[in-house]
mmCIF file of C-alpha atoms and ligand atoms in Angstrom:
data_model
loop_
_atom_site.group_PDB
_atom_site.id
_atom_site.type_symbol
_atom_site.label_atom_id
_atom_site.label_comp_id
_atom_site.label_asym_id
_atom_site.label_seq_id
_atom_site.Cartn_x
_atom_site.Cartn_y
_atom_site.Cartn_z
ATOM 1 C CA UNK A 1 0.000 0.000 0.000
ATOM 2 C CA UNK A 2 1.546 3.345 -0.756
ATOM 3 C CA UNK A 3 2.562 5.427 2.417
ATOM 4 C CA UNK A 4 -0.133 8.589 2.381
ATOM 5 C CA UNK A 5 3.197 10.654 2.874
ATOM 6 C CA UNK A 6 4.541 9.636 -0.152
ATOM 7 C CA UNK A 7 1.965 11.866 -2.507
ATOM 8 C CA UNK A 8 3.213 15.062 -0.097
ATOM 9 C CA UNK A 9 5.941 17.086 -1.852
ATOM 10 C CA UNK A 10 9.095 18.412 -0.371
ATOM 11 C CA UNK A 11 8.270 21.211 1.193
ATOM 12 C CA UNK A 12 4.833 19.242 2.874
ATOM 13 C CA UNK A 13 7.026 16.808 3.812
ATOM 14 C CA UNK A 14 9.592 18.681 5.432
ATOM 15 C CA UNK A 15 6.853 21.285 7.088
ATOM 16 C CA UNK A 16 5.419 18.404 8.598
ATOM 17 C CA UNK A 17 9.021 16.828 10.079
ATOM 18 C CA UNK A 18 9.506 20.076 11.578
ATOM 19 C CA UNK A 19 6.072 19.674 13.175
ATOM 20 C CA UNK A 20 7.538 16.863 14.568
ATOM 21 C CA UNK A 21 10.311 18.539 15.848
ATOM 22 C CA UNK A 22 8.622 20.763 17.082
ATOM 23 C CA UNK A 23 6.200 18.286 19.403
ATOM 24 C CA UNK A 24 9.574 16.333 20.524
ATOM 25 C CA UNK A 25 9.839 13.779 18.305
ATOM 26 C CA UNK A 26 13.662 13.215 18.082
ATOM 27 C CA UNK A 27 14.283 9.684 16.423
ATOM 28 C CA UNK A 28 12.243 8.636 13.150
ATOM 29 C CA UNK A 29 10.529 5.299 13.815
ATOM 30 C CA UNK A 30 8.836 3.455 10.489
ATOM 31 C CA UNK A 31 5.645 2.462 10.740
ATOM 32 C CA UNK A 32 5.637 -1.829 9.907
ATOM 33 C CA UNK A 33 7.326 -3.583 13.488
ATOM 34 C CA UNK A 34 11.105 -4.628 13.088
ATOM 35 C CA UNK A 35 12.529 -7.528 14.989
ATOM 36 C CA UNK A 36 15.093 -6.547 16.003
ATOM 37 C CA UNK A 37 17.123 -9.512 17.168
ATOM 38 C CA UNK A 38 16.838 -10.645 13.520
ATOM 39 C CA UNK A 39 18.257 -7.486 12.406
ATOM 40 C CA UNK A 40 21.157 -8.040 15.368
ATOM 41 C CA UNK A 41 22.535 -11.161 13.069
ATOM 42 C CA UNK A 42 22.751 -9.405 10.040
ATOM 43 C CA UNK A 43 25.905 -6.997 9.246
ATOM 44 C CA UNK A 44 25.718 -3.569 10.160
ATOM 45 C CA UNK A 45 24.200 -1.371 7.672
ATOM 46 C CA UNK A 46 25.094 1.879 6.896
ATOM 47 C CA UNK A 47 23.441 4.331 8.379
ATOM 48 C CA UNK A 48 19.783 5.245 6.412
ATOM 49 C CA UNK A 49 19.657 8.663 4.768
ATOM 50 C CA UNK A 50 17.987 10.640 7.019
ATOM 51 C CA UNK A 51 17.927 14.592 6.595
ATOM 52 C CA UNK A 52 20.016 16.321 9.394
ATOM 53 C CA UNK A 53 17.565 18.114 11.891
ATOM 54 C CA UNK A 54 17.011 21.763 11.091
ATOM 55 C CA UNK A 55 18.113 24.391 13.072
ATOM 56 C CA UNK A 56 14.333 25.908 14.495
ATOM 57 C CA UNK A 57 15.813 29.449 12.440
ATOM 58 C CA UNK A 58 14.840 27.183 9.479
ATOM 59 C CA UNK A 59 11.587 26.232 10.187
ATOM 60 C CA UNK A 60 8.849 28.057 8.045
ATOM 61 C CA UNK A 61 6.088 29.116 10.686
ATOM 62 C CA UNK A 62 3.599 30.233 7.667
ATOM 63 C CA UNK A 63 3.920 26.655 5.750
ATOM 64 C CA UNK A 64 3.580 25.271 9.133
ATOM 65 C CA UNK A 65 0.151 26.833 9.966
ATOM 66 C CA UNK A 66 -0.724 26.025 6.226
ATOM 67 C CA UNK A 67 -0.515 22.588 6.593
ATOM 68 C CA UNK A 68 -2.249 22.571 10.139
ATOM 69 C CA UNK A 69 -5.271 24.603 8.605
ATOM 70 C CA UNK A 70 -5.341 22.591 5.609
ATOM 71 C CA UNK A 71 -6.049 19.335 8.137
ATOM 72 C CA UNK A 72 -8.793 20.997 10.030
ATOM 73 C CA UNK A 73 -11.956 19.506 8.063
ATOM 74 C CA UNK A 74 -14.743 21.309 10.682
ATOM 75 C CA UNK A 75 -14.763 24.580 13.187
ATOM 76 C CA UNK A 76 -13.589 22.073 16.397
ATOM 77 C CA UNK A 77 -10.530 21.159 14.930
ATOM 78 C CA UNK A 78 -9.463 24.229 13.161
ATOM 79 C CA UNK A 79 -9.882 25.718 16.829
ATOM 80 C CA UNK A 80 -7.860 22.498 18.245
ATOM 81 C CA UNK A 81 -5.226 22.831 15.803
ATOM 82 C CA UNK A 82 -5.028 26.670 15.859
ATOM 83 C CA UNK A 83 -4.502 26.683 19.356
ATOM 84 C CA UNK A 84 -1.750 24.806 19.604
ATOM 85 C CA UNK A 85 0.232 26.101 16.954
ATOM 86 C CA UNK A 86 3.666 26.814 18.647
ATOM 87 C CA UNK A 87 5.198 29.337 16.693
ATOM 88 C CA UNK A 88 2.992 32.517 17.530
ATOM 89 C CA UNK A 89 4.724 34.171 20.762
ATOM 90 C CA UNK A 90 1.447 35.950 21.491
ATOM 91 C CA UNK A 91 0.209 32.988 22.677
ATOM 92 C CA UNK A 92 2.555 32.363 25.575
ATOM 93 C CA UNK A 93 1.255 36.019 27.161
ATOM 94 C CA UNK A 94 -2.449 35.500 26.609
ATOM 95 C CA UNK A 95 -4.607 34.358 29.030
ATOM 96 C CA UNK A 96 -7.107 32.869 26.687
ATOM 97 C CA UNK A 97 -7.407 31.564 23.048
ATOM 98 C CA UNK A 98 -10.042 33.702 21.637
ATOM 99 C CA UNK A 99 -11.630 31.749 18.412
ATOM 100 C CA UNK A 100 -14.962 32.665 17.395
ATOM 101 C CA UNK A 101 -18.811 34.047 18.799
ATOM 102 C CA UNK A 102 -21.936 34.007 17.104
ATOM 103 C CA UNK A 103 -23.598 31.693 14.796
ATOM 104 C CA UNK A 104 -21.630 29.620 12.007
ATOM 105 C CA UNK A 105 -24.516 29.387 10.132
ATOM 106 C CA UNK A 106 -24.435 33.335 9.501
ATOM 107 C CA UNK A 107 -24.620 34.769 6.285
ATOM 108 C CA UNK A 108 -21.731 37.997 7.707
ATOM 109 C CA UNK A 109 -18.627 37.090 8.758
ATOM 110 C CA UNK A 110 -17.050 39.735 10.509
ATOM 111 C CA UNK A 111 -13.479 39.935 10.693
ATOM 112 C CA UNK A 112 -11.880 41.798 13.459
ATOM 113 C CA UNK A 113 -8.563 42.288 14.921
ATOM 114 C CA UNK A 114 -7.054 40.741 18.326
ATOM 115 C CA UNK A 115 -8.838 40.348 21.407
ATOM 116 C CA UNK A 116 -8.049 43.182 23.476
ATOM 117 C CA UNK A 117 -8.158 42.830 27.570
ATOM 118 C CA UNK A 118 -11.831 42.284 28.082
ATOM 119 C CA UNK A 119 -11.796 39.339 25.332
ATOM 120 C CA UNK A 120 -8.632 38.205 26.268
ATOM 121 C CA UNK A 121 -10.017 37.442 29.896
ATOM 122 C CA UNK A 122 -13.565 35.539 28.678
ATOM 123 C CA UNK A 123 -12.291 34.106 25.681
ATOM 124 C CA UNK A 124 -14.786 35.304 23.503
ATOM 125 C CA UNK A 125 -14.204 37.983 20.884
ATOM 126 C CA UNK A 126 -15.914 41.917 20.726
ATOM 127 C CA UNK A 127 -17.121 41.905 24.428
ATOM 128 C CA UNK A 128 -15.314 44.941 25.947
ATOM 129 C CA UNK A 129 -16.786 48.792 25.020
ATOM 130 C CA UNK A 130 -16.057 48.661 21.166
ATOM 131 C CA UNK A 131 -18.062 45.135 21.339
ATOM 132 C CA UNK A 132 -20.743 46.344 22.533
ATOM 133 C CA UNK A 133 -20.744 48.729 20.150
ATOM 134 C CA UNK A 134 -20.620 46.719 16.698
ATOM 135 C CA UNK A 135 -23.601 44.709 18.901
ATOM 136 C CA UNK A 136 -25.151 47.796 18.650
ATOM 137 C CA UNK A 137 -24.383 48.651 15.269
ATOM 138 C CA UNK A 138 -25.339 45.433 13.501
ATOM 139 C CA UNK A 139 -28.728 45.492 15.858
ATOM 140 C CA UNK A 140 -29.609 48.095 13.396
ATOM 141 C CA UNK A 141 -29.767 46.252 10.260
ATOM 142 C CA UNK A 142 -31.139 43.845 11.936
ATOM 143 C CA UNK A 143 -28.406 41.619 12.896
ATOM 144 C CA UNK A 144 -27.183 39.801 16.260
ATOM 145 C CA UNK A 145 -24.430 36.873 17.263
ATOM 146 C CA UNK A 146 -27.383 35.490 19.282
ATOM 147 C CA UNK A 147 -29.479 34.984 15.991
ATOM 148 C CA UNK A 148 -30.314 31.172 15.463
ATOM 149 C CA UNK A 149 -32.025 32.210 12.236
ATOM 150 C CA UNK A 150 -28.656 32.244 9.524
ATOM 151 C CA UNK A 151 -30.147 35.378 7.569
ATOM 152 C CA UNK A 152 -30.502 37.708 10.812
ATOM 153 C CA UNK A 153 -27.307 36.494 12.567
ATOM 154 C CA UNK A 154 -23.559 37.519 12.345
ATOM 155 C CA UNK A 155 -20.423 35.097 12.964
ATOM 156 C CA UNK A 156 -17.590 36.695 14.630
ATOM 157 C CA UNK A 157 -13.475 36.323 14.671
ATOM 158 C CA UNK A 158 -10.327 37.804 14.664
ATOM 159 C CA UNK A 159 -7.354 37.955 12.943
ATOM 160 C CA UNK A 160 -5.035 37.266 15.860
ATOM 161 C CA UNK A 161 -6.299 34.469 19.150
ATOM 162 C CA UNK A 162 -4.519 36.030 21.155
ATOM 163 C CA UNK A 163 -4.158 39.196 22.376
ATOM 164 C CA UNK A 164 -0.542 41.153 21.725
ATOM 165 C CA UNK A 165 1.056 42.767 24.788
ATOM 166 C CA UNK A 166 -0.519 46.159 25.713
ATOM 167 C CA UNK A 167 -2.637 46.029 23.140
ATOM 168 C CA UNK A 168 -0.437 46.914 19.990
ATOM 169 C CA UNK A 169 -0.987 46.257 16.492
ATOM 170 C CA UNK A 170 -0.018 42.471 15.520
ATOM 171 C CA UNK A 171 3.538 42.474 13.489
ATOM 172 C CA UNK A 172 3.666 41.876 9.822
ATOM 173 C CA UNK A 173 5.020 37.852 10.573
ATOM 174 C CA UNK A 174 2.475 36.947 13.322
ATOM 175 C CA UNK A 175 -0.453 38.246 10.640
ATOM 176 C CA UNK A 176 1.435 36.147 7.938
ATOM 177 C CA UNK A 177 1.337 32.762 10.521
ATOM 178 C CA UNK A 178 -2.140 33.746 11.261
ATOM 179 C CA UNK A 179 -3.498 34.456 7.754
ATOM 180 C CA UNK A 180 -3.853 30.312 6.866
ATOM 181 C CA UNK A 181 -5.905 29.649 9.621
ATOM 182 C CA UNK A 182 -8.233 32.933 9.103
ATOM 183 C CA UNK A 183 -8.726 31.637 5.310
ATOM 184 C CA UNK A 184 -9.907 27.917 6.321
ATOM 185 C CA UNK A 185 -11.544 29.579 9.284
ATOM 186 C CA UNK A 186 -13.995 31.584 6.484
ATOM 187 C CA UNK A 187 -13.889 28.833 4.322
ATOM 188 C CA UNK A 188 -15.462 26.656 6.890
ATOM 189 C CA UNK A 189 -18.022 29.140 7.685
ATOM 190 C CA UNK A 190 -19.121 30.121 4.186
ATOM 191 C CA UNK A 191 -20.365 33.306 4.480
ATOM 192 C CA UNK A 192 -21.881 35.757 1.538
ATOM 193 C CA UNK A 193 -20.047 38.887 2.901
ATOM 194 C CA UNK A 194 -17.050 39.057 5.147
ATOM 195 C CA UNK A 195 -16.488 42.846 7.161
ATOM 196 C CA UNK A 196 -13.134 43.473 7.918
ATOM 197 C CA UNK A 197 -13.141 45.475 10.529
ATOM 198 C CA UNK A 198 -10.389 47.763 10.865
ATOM 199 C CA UNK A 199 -6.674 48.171 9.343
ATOM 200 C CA UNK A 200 -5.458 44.747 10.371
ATOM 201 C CA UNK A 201 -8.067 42.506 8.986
ATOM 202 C CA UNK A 202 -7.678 44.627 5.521
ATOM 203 C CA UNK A 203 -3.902 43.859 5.841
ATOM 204 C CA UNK A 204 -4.699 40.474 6.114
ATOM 205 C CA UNK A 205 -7.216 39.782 3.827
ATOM 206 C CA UNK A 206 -5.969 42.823 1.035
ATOM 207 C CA UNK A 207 -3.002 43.460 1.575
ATOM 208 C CA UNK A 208 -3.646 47.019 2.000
ATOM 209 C CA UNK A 209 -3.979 49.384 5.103
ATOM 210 C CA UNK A 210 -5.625 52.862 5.129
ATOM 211 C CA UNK A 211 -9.084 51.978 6.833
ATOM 212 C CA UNK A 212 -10.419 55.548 6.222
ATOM 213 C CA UNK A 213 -10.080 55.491 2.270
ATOM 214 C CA UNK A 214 -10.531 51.903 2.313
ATOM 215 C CA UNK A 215 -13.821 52.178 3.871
ATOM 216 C CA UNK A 216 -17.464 51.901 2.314
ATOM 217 C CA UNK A 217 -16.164 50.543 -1.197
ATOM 218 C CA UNK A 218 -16.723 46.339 -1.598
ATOM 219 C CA UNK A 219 -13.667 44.738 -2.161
ATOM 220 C CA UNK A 220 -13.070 41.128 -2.405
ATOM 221 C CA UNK A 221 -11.532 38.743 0.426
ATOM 222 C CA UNK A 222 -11.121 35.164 0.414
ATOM 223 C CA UNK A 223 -12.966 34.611 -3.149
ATOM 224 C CA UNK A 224 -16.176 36.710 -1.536
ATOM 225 C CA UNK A 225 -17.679 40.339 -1.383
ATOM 226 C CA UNK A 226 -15.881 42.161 1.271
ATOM 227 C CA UNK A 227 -16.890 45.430 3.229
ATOM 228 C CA UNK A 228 -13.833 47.144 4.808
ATOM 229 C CA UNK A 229 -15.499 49.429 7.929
ATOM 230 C CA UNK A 230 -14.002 51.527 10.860
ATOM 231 C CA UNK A 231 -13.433 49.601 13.654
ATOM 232 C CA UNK A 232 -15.556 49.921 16.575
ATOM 233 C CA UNK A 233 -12.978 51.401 18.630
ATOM 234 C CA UNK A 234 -12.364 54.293 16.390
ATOM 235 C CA UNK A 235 -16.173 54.868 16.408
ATOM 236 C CA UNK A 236 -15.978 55.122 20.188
ATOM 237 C CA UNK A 237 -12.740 57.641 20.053
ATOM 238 C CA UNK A 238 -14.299 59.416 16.980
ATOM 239 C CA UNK A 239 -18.390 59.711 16.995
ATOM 240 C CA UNK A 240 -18.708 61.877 13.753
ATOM 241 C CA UNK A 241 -17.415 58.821 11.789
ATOM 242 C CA UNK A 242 -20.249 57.044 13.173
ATOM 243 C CA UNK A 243 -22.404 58.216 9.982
ATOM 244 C CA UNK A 244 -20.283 57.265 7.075
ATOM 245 C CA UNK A 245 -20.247 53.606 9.355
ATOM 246 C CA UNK A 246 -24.208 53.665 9.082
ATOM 247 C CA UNK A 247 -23.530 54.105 5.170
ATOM 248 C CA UNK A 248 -21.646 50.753 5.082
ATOM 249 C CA UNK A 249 -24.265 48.919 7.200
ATOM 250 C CA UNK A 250 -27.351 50.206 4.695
ATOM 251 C CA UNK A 251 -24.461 48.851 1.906
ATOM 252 C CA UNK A 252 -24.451 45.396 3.479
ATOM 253 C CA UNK A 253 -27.665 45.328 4.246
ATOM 254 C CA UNK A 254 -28.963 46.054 0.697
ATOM 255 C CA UNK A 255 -26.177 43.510 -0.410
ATOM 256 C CA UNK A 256 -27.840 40.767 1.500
ATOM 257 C CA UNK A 257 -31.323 41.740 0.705
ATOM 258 C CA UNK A 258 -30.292 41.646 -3.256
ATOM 259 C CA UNK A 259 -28.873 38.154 -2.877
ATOM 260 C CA UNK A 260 -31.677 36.530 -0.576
HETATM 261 N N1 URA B 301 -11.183 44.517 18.896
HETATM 262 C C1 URA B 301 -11.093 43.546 17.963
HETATM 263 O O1 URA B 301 -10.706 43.804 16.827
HETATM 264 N N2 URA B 301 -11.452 42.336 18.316
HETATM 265 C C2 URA B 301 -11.904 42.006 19.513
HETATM 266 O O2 URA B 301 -12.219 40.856 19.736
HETATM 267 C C3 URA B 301 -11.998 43.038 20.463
HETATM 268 C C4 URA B 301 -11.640 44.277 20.144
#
């Protein structure tokens, strides 16, 4: 029977021996039983060609999350498999592992991005001040996280599970490791529109910051329509931006009424 690691190519094959590695694995054991006092009577063999170990400055974080995303086939092990991904530093100051709130069934996806304290203390993104807010705002197109019904509810995540120290923006690499996961995460959930909220989920999903002129116009983001919108936060700091924010609500809302 062929070995299902013999259709990976190199650079599966070696992502997943640094996985390895990286759990403690530290001899390579094959997978039929070998007796070994038959194997005492023959003559020595030279030793099998087995690739030195890499240094850990070699290992490729992003191909590593790729490959752990790829396996998740439902929401419970994307989250199992996200969380333990070891090469994210964030995670060793968090308190929590913030995945996801809201119904999966949603039709909006909405994209935010880290938890900040409040989140980072339940576990549950968008539940401090600027939560309550985008509760508010998406209560006014009709939407809620609560929602069982898939055409009145929203589905909520993050770009980064875990929150960065004091609060500041996630770094260029920890987006990159986290950008795999995000992708399965909205390919599992399916939505019809994603909202990134704010400048690091239009990083992410883009490639492009500038919230303010990104704002309002529908962009595309993981092969579906995408609204970039002010963050929450900002909202809070900045009320008069609150109206142009209504604008992109009526937009989404109009969106999902067109495609009902
Ligand atoms: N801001 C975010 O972007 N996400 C949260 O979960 C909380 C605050």
């Amino acid at each position: 029977m062929e070995s299902p690691l013999s259709s990976l190519d190199f650079h599966a094959a070696r992502a997943m021996l640094e996985w390895q590695m990286e759990l403690g694995a530290d001899e390579p054991i094959g997978d039929a039983p070998i007796d070994r006092y038959e194997v005492a009577a023959e003559a020595p063999r030279p030793a099998a060609a087995m690739p030195a170990p890499l240094p850990r400055s070699e290992i490729d974080p992003v191909e590593v999350a790729r490959i752990a995303a790829g396996a998740a086939g439902s929401l419970e092990e994307l989250a199992g498999l996200q969380s333990d991904y070891p090469h994210c530093d964030l995670r060793k100051g968090a308190r929590n592992f913030v995945f996801a709130d809201g119904n999966p069934q949603a039709r909006v996806l909405i994209l935010g991005e880290a938890p900040g304290r409040d989140e980072d203390i339940e576990g549950r993104p968008f539940v401090g001040r600027a939560g309550q807010l985008l509760d508010r705002m998406f209560a006014a197109i009709g939407l809620a996280r609560t929602a069982h019904n898939r055409d009145e509810a929203i589905y909520i995540t993050n770009v980064m599970p875990w929150r960065p120290p004091q609060n500041r923006d996630p770094e260029p690499a920890e987006i990159a490791m986290m950008l795999p996961f995000v992708a399965r995460h909205v390919e599992l959930v399916n939505p019809d529109i994603v909202v990134l909220m704010g400048n690091t989920p239009c990083d992410a999903a883009l490639g492009r910051r500038g919230i303010l002129r990104l704002r309002g116009s529908w962009a595309e983001a993981f092969g579906r329509p995408a609204m970039p919108m002010t963050h929450p936060a900002y909202l809070l700091r900045n009320p008069a931006a609150k109206r142009e924010a209504w604008a992109d609500l009526l937009a989404i809302k109009s969106r999902l009424e067109a495609s009902r």
